[in-house]
Amino acid sequence: MTKRRRRGLERVTGQRNIVGQRVYLARHRHTPPWTMQQLSEAVEEVTGLEITVATIGKIESGQRGAYDWEVAAFAQALGISADWLLTLTERLKFTVILKES
């Protein structure tokens, strides 16, 4: 079997998306931290869109990327900017900090 070649963002970060880790961090900044179920409910309440717990889990774990409308919905529900969810440089700095500690 041939090894799959990494492209683009996956080559730089090792993940298929940068939004997943940011969504996870934003969920856990709430007091008490939100569950994926609570985020799913907040997205539906604020935007009227449905993002399932399974979908949130896949996005957070990097199994799949987030669509643009999902990024906007997460930002609205979490009360953060979509720019923060999409910021590559800050994510890499955070990853380096985690590896050093």
PDB file of C-alpha atoms in Angstrom:
ATOM      1  CA  MET A   1       0.000   0.000   0.000  1.00  0.00           C
ATOM      2  CA  THR A   2       1.283   3.444  -0.902  1.00  0.00           C
ATOM      3  CA  LYS A   3       1.692   6.056   1.774  1.00  0.00           C
ATOM      4  CA  ARG A   4      -0.704   8.976   1.328  1.00  0.00           C
ATOM      5  CA  ARG A   5       1.055  12.235   0.523  1.00  0.00           C
ATOM      6  CA  ARG A   6       0.266  15.129   2.841  1.00  0.00           C
ATOM      7  CA  ARG A   7      -0.837  18.331   1.187  1.00  0.00           C
ATOM      8  CA  GLY A   8      -1.247  21.957   2.181  1.00  0.00           C
ATOM      9  CA  LEU A   9      -2.284  22.551   5.754  1.00  0.00           C
ATOM     10  CA  GLU A  10      -1.886  18.915   6.713  1.00  0.00           C
ATOM     11  CA  ARG A  11       1.793  19.118   5.759  1.00  0.00           C
ATOM     12  CA  VAL A  12       2.313  22.158   8.012  1.00  0.00           C
ATOM     13  CA  THR A  13       0.181  21.240  11.024  1.00  0.00           C
ATOM     14  CA  GLY A  14      -0.295  17.478  10.751  1.00  0.00           C
ATOM     15  CA  GLN A  15      -4.063  17.993  10.678  1.00  0.00           C
ATOM     16  CA  ARG A  16      -6.665  18.477   7.986  1.00  0.00           C
ATOM     17  CA  ASN A  17      -8.001  21.619   9.623  1.00  0.00           C
ATOM     18  CA  ILE A  18      -7.072  24.213  12.215  1.00  0.00           C
ATOM     19  CA  VAL A  19     -10.643  24.985  13.216  1.00  0.00           C
ATOM     20  CA  GLY A  20     -11.146  21.769  15.181  1.00  0.00           C
ATOM     21  CA  GLN A  21      -8.590  22.488  17.850  1.00  0.00           C
ATOM     22  CA  ARG A  22      -9.865  26.048  18.165  1.00  0.00           C
ATOM     23  CA  VAL A  23     -13.483  24.887  18.571  1.00  0.00           C
ATOM     24  CA  TYR A  24     -12.321  22.498  21.305  1.00  0.00           C
ATOM     25  CA  LEU A  25     -10.427  25.290  23.089  1.00  0.00           C
ATOM     26  CA  ALA A  26     -13.354  27.694  22.853  1.00  0.00           C
ATOM     27  CA  ARG A  27     -15.756  25.068  24.241  1.00  0.00           C
ATOM     28  CA  HIS A  28     -13.479  24.520  27.206  1.00  0.00           C
ATOM     29  CA  ARG A  29     -13.107  28.232  27.961  1.00  0.00           C
ATOM     30  CA  HIS A  30     -16.699  28.377  29.124  1.00  0.00           C
ATOM     31  CA  THR A  31     -17.318  27.950  32.853  1.00  0.00           C
ATOM     32  CA  PRO A  32     -18.201  25.167  33.215  1.00  0.00           C
ATOM     33  CA  PRO A  33     -16.806  23.836  29.927  1.00  0.00           C
ATOM     34  CA  TRP A  34     -19.420  23.107  27.290  1.00  0.00           C
ATOM     35  CA  THR A  35     -20.004  19.586  26.106  1.00  0.00           C
ATOM     36  CA  MET A  36     -20.281  18.871  22.395  1.00  0.00           C
ATOM     37  CA  GLN A  37     -24.017  18.447  22.970  1.00  0.00           C
ATOM     38  CA  GLN A  38     -24.255  21.930  24.477  1.00  0.00           C
ATOM     39  CA  LEU A  39     -22.362  23.396  21.513  1.00  0.00           C
ATOM     40  CA  SER A  40     -24.642  21.581  19.092  1.00  0.00           C
ATOM     41  CA  GLU A  41     -27.696  22.991  20.872  1.00  0.00           C
ATOM     42  CA  ALA A  42     -26.207  26.508  20.995  1.00  0.00           C
ATOM     43  CA  VAL A  43     -25.467  26.427  17.262  1.00  0.00           C
ATOM     44  CA  GLU A  44     -29.045  25.450  16.515  1.00  0.00           C
ATOM     45  CA  GLU A  45     -30.470  28.052  18.914  1.00  0.00           C
ATOM     46  CA  VAL A  46     -28.337  30.924  17.619  1.00  0.00           C
ATOM     47  CA  THR A  47     -28.214  30.110  13.900  1.00  0.00           C
ATOM     48  CA  GLY A  48     -31.024  27.658  13.242  1.00  0.00           C
ATOM     49  CA  LEU A  49     -28.472  25.276  11.708  1.00  0.00           C
ATOM     50  CA  GLU A  50     -27.920  21.702  12.826  1.00  0.00           C
ATOM     51  CA  ILE A  51     -24.402  20.480  13.523  1.00  0.00           C
ATOM     52  CA  THR A  52     -24.519  17.083  15.204  1.00  0.00           C
ATOM     53  CA  VAL A  53     -22.368  15.934  18.108  1.00  0.00           C
ATOM     54  CA  ALA A  54     -20.782  13.357  15.789  1.00  0.00           C
ATOM     55  CA  THR A  55     -19.860  16.091  13.313  1.00  0.00           C
ATOM     56  CA  ILE A  56     -18.371  18.276  16.046  1.00  0.00           C
ATOM     57  CA  GLY A  57     -16.332  15.295  17.258  1.00  0.00           C
ATOM     58  CA  LYS A  58     -14.965  14.639  13.776  1.00  0.00           C
ATOM     59  CA  ILE A  59     -14.072  18.296  13.269  1.00  0.00           C
ATOM     60  CA  GLU A  60     -12.395  18.597  16.687  1.00  0.00           C
ATOM     61  CA  SER A  61     -10.390  15.404  16.186  1.00  0.00           C
ATOM     62  CA  GLY A  62      -9.232  16.496  12.736  1.00  0.00           C
ATOM     63  CA  GLN A  63     -10.968  13.613  10.958  1.00  0.00           C
ATOM     64  CA  ARG A  64     -12.649  16.122   8.696  1.00  0.00           C
ATOM     65  CA  GLY A  65     -12.471  19.806   7.943  1.00  0.00           C
ATOM     66  CA  ALA A  66     -15.137  22.374   8.743  1.00  0.00           C
ATOM     67  CA  TYR A  67     -17.225  23.988   6.038  1.00  0.00           C
ATOM     68  CA  ASP A  68     -17.333  27.774   5.904  1.00  0.00           C
ATOM     69  CA  TRP A  69     -20.905  27.870   7.195  1.00  0.00           C
ATOM     70  CA  GLU A  70     -19.901  25.643  10.134  1.00  0.00           C
ATOM     71  CA  VAL A  71     -17.050  28.006  11.035  1.00  0.00           C
ATOM     72  CA  ALA A  72     -19.498  30.936  11.017  1.00  0.00           C
ATOM     73  CA  ALA A  73     -22.023  28.980  13.101  1.00  0.00           C
ATOM     74  CA  PHE A  74     -19.400  27.927  15.671  1.00  0.00           C
ATOM     75  CA  ALA A  75     -18.156  31.506  15.969  1.00  0.00           C
ATOM     76  CA  GLN A  76     -21.670  32.857  16.559  1.00  0.00           C
ATOM     77  CA  ALA A  77     -22.626  30.157  19.063  1.00  0.00           C
ATOM     78  CA  LEU A  78     -19.358  30.444  21.003  1.00  0.00           C
ATOM     79  CA  GLY A  79     -19.284  34.246  20.943  1.00  0.00           C
ATOM     80  CA  ILE A  80     -15.900  34.408  19.247  1.00  0.00           C
ATOM     81  CA  SER A  81     -14.703  35.667  15.879  1.00  0.00           C
ATOM     82  CA  ALA A  82     -14.374  33.434  12.862  1.00  0.00           C
ATOM     83  CA  ASP A  83     -10.931  35.025  12.408  1.00  0.00           C
ATOM     84  CA  TRP A  84      -9.811  33.515  15.718  1.00  0.00           C
ATOM     85  CA  LEU A  85     -11.031  30.090  14.615  1.00  0.00           C
ATOM     86  CA  LEU A  86      -9.035  30.404  11.390  1.00  0.00           C
ATOM     87  CA  THR A  87      -5.772  31.870  12.721  1.00  0.00           C
ATOM     88  CA  LEU A  88      -2.951  29.531  11.777  1.00  0.00           C
ATOM     89  CA  THR A  89      -0.023  31.372  13.410  1.00  0.00           C
ATOM     90  CA  GLU A  90      -1.594  31.511  16.877  1.00  0.00           C
ATOM     91  CA  ARG A  91      -2.525  27.827  16.649  1.00  0.00           C
ATOM     92  CA  LEU A  92       1.036  26.837  15.904  1.00  0.00           C
ATOM     93  CA  LYS A  93       2.350  28.899  18.823  1.00  0.00           C
ATOM     94  CA  PHE A  94      -0.169  27.203  21.113  1.00  0.00           C
ATOM     95  CA  THR A  95       0.885  23.767  19.862  1.00  0.00           C
ATOM     96  CA  VAL A  96       4.547  24.568  20.564  1.00  0.00           C
ATOM     97  CA  ILE A  97       3.663  25.661  24.101  1.00  0.00           C
ATOM     98  CA  LEU A  98       1.810  22.387  24.683  1.00  0.00           C
ATOM     99  CA  LYS A  99       4.767  20.321  23.473  1.00  0.00           C
ATOM    100  CA  GLU A 100       7.230  22.148  25.738  1.00  0.00           C
ATOM    101  CA  SER A 101       5.225  21.669  28.951  1.00  0.00           C
TER     102      SER A 101
END
